[in-house]
């Protein structure tokens, strides 16, 4: 692959997709134009590989950084993958239940869920993924859960501090605006995944761009040459970015790519 190639990395949730919005037509158009211009669009998500909807990939993506850097796919082929040990997953799941979280172990092959759907928000999350990924979803079973990271849905009984005290020495912990608490094996991030992608493809860091909106996008936005924050981003993401585009529902991706002359 030519070293003059450019790549644009896209977060999914809050950047190119939202449950009540889907993917806007202008965003779809932008991805098609990137491909036509010989620029590589790359999904770069905290979601594990199994959680990326086929409908999103079909917009025009063949390259993926998933699971917050624990998985890399180049031209539809897996080139890097890390999975947690089942006993470590069991430990986190047990603690999440104890401290008032609904655990969601996120594997590259399967997404796992609790048998008892005990809150409306957990049901909403379950229904969203089940509608797209039913064949990849399995109930949590001790010793039989294979994940790259574990998220927990907040409830009114959640004790985040207890989870931090238990696991901060081994995991990077990200609070997604009080909706999900994400535990990622220490040392992995979207930036480390991008680094592996660039090494595999020969693309230069100076030819990289990224779009994101939340805390787990910070490393990615700081790592690439041109980091773009969505208009609906958290303030720290906007501060870290080189450019702040419009919101997701106002076609921020399309406008940001136009700003850089990529489409």
Coordinates of C-alpha atoms in Angstrom, one line a residue:
X1 CA 0.0 0.0 0.0
X2 CA 1.4 3.4 -0.9
X3 CA 2.8 5.5 1.9
X4 CA 0.8 8.5 0.5
X5 CA -2.5 6.9 1.3
X6 CA -4.7 8.7 3.8
X7 CA -7.0 7.1 6.4
X8 CA -9.9 8.5 8.3
X9 CA -10.9 6.8 11.6
X10 CA -14.5 7.0 12.7
X11 CA -16.0 6.4 16.1
X12 CA -19.5 4.8 15.8
X13 CA -21.8 5.9 18.7
X14 CA -22.4 9.6 18.7
X15 CA -20.3 10.1 15.6
X16 CA -21.7 8.2 12.7
X17 CA -24.6 6.4 14.4
X18 CA -27.2 7.0 17.0
X19 CA -30.1 4.6 17.8
X20 CA -32.8 7.2 17.3
X21 CA -31.1 8.6 14.2
X22 CA -29.2 5.8 12.5
X23 CA -26.6 7.0 9.9
X24 CA -27.6 10.1 8.1
X25 CA -27.7 10.1 4.3
X26 CA -25.0 12.8 4.2
X27 CA -22.7 10.6 6.3
X28 CA -23.3 7.6 4.0
X29 CA -22.5 9.9 1.0
X30 CA -19.3 11.0 2.7
X31 CA -18.0 7.5 3.2
X32 CA -18.8 6.6 -0.4
X33 CA -16.9 9.7 -1.6
X34 CA -13.9 8.9 0.6
X35 CA -13.6 5.5 -1.1
X36 CA -14.0 7.1 -4.5
X37 CA -11.2 9.4 -3.7
X38 CA -8.9 6.6 -2.7
X39 CA -9.0 7.5 1.0
X40 CA -9.5 4.7 3.5
X41 CA -12.4 5.0 5.9
X42 CA -11.8 3.0 9.1
X43 CA -14.3 2.1 11.9
X44 CA -12.5 2.9 15.2
X45 CA -14.8 1.9 18.0
X46 CA -15.0 0.9 21.6
X47 CA -17.5 -1.7 20.5
X48 CA -16.1 -5.2 20.1
X49 CA -16.1 -6.6 16.6
X50 CA -19.3 -8.6 17.1
X51 CA -21.2 -5.4 18.0
X52 CA -20.5 -3.6 14.8
X53 CA -23.7 -3.8 12.7
X54 CA -23.5 -5.2 9.2
X55 CA -25.6 -2.3 8.1
X56 CA -22.8 0.1 9.2
X57 CA -20.0 -1.9 7.6
X58 CA -22.0 -2.0 4.3
X59 CA -21.9 1.8 4.0
X60 CA -18.3 1.3 2.7
X61 CA -16.0 0.0 5.5
X62 CA -13.5 -2.8 5.0
X63 CA -11.1 -1.8 7.8
X64 CA -11.8 -1.9 11.6
X65 CA -10.2 -1.0 14.9
X66 CA -12.5 -2.5 17.5
X67 CA -12.8 -3.2 21.2
X68 CA -10.8 -0.1 22.1
X69 CA -7.7 -1.3 20.3
X70 CA -8.0 -5.0 21.1
X71 CA -8.9 -5.9 17.5
X72 CA -7.7 -4.8 14.1
X73 CA -9.0 -5.8 10.7
X74 CA -7.4 -4.7 7.4
X75 CA -9.3 -5.1 4.1
X76 CA -11.8 -7.4 5.8
X77 CA -9.1 -9.7 7.3
X78 CA -8.3 -10.0 11.0
X79 CA -4.7 -9.1 11.7
X80 CA -4.7 -8.6 15.5
X81 CA -6.8 -9.7 18.4
X82 CA -6.7 -9.9 22.2
X83 CA -9.2 -11.6 24.5
X84 CA -9.5 -11.6 28.2
X85 CA -9.3 -14.8 30.3
X86 CA -12.8 -16.1 31.2
X87 CA -11.9 -16.1 35.0
X88 CA -11.0 -12.4 34.8
X89 CA -14.4 -11.7 33.1
X90 CA -16.2 -13.7 35.8
X91 CA -14.5 -11.5 38.4
X92 CA -15.7 -8.3 36.8
X93 CA -19.2 -9.6 36.2
X94 CA -19.5 -10.7 39.8
X95 CA -18.3 -7.3 41.1
X96 CA -20.6 -5.4 38.7
X97 CA -23.6 -7.3 40.0
X98 CA -22.5 -6.7 43.6
X99 CA -22.1 -3.0 43.0
X100 CA -25.2 -2.3 41.1
X101 CA -24.3 -2.5 37.4
X102 CA -25.8 -4.6 34.7
X103 CA -22.7 -6.3 33.0
X104 CA -22.3 -6.5 29.3
X105 CA -19.2 -8.6 28.4
X106 CA -18.2 -7.6 24.8
X107 CA -16.5 -10.3 22.8
X108 CA -15.2 -10.1 19.2
X109 CA -17.3 -13.2 18.4
X110 CA -20.2 -12.8 20.8
X111 CA -22.0 -10.2 22.9
X112 CA -23.1 -11.4 26.3
X113 CA -26.1 -10.4 28.5
X114 CA -27.7 -11.1 31.9
X115 CA -30.6 -13.5 32.0
X116 CA -32.6 -11.1 34.1
X117 CA -33.4 -7.8 32.3
X118 CA -34.0 -5.7 35.3
X119 CA -34.2 -2.1 34.1
X120 CA -35.9 -0.3 31.2
X121 CA -32.5 1.0 30.1
X122 CA -30.9 -2.5 30.1
X123 CA -33.9 -3.7 28.0
X124 CA -33.4 -0.8 25.6
X125 CA -29.7 -1.8 25.1
X126 CA -30.6 -5.5 24.8
X127 CA -33.3 -4.8 22.2
X128 CA -31.1 -2.5 20.2
X129 CA -28.4 -5.1 19.8
X130 CA -30.8 -8.1 19.5
X131 CA -32.5 -6.5 16.6
X132 CA -29.2 -6.4 14.6
X133 CA -27.1 -9.1 16.2
X134 CA -29.3 -11.9 17.6
X135 CA -27.1 -14.7 16.2
X136 CA -24.1 -13.3 18.1
X137 CA -25.8 -12.8 21.5
X138 CA -25.4 -15.3 24.4
X139 CA -26.3 -15.2 28.1
X140 CA -23.5 -14.8 30.6
X141 CA -22.2 -18.2 31.9
X142 CA -19.4 -18.5 34.4
X143 CA -16.3 -19.9 32.8
X144 CA -17.9 -19.7 29.3
X145 CA -17.8 -15.9 28.6
X146 CA -15.2 -14.8 26.1
X147 CA -14.8 -11.0 25.9
X148 CA -12.2 -8.4 25.0
X149 CA -13.6 -5.9 27.6
X150 CA -16.6 -5.6 29.9
X151 CA -19.0 -2.8 30.1
X152 CA -21.6 -2.2 32.9
X153 CA -24.9 -0.3 32.5
X154 CA -25.4 2.1 35.4
X155 CA -28.5 1.7 37.6
X156 CA -29.7 3.8 40.5
X157 CA -27.7 1.5 42.8
X158 CA -24.4 1.7 41.0
X159 CA -21.2 2.3 43.0
X160 CA -18.6 3.5 40.5
X161 CA -16.0 4.2 43.2
X162 CA -16.1 0.6 44.4
X163 CA -15.3 -0.6 40.9
X164 CA -12.5 1.8 40.5
X165 CA -10.9 0.7 43.8
X166 CA -11.1 -2.9 42.8
X167 CA -9.9 -2.7 39.2
X168 CA -8.1 0.5 38.4
X169 CA -4.7 -1.1 38.8
X170 CA -5.5 -3.6 36.0
X171 CA -7.9 -1.9 33.7
X172 CA -8.5 1.4 32.1
X173 CA -12.0 2.5 33.3
X174 CA -14.1 4.9 31.2
X175 CA -17.4 6.4 32.4
X176 CA -19.6 7.0 29.3
X177 CA -21.6 10.0 30.7
X178 CA -23.2 7.9 33.5
X179 CA -24.7 5.4 31.0
X180 CA -22.0 2.7 30.7
X181 CA -18.9 2.0 32.8
X182 CA -16.3 0.4 30.5
X183 CA -13.4 -1.8 31.8
X184 CA -10.6 -2.2 29.2
X185 CA -7.4 -4.2 29.9
X186 CA -4.7 -1.7 30.8
X187 CA -2.5 -0.5 27.9
X188 CA -5.1 -0.7 25.1
X189 CA -6.9 2.2 23.5
X190 CA -8.1 3.3 20.1
X191 CA -4.7 5.0 19.6
X192 CA -2.8 1.7 20.1
X193 CA -5.2 0.0 17.7
X194 CA -4.6 2.8 15.1
X195 CA -0.8 2.4 15.6
X196 CA -1.1 -1.3 14.7
X197 CA -3.3 -0.5 11.7
X198 CA -0.7 2.0 10.4
X199 CA 2.1 -0.4 10.9
X200 CA 0.3 -3.1 8.9
X201 CA -0.7 -0.8 6.1
X202 CA 2.3 1.5 5.8
X203 CA 0.1 4.6 6.1
X204 CA 2.0 7.5 7.6
X205 CA 0.7 9.1 10.8
X206 CA 0.8 12.5 9.1
X207 CA -1.9 11.3 6.7
X208 CA -4.4 10.3 9.4
X209 CA -7.7 11.9 10.6
X210 CA -10.2 10.9 13.2
X211 CA -13.7 11.8 14.2
X212 CA -15.1 11.2 17.7
X213 CA -17.3 12.5 20.5
X214 CA -16.6 10.9 23.9
X215 CA -14.0 10.1 26.5
X216 CA -12.7 7.0 24.9
X217 CA -12.0 9.0 21.7
X218 CA -9.5 11.3 23.4
X219 CA -6.4 9.1 22.7
X220 CA -7.5 8.6 19.1
X221 CA -8.0 12.3 18.5
X222 CA -4.7 13.2 20.1
X223 CA -2.8 10.5 18.3
X224 CA -3.8 11.2 14.7
X225 CA -2.5 14.2 12.7
X226 CA -5.9 15.8 12.4
X227 CA -8.4 15.1 15.3
X228 CA -12.0 16.2 14.8
X229 CA -14.6 16.5 17.5
X230 CA -18.3 16.3 16.8
X231 CA -20.4 19.3 17.8
X232 CA -22.2 17.0 20.3
X233 CA -18.8 16.0 21.9
X234 CA -17.9 16.2 25.5
X235 CA -16.0 19.4 26.3
X236 CA -12.6 17.7 26.9
X237 CA -12.9 16.1 23.5
X238 CA -13.5 19.5 21.8
X239 CA -10.5 20.9 23.7
X240 CA -8.2 18.1 22.5
X241 CA -9.4 18.3 18.8
X242 CA -7.8 20.3 16.0
X243 CA -11.2 21.1 14.6
X244 CA -14.8 21.0 16.0
X245 CA -17.4 20.2 13.3
X246 CA -21.2 20.2 13.5
X247 CA -23.3 17.7 15.5
X248 CA -24.1 14.2 14.3
X249 CA -27.7 15.2 13.4
X250 CA -26.5 18.2 11.4
X251 CA -24.1 16.1 9.2
X252 CA -20.9 16.9 11.2
X253 CA -19.0 14.1 9.5
X254 CA -19.7 15.3 6.0
X255 CA -18.9 18.9 7.0
X256 CA -15.7 17.9 8.7
X257 CA -14.5 16.0 5.7
X258 CA -15.3 18.9 3.5
X259 CA -13.3 21.2 5.8
X260 CA -10.2 19.1 5.2
X261 CA -10.8 18.8 1.5
X262 CA -11.1 15.0 1.7
X263 CA -14.4 14.9 -0.2

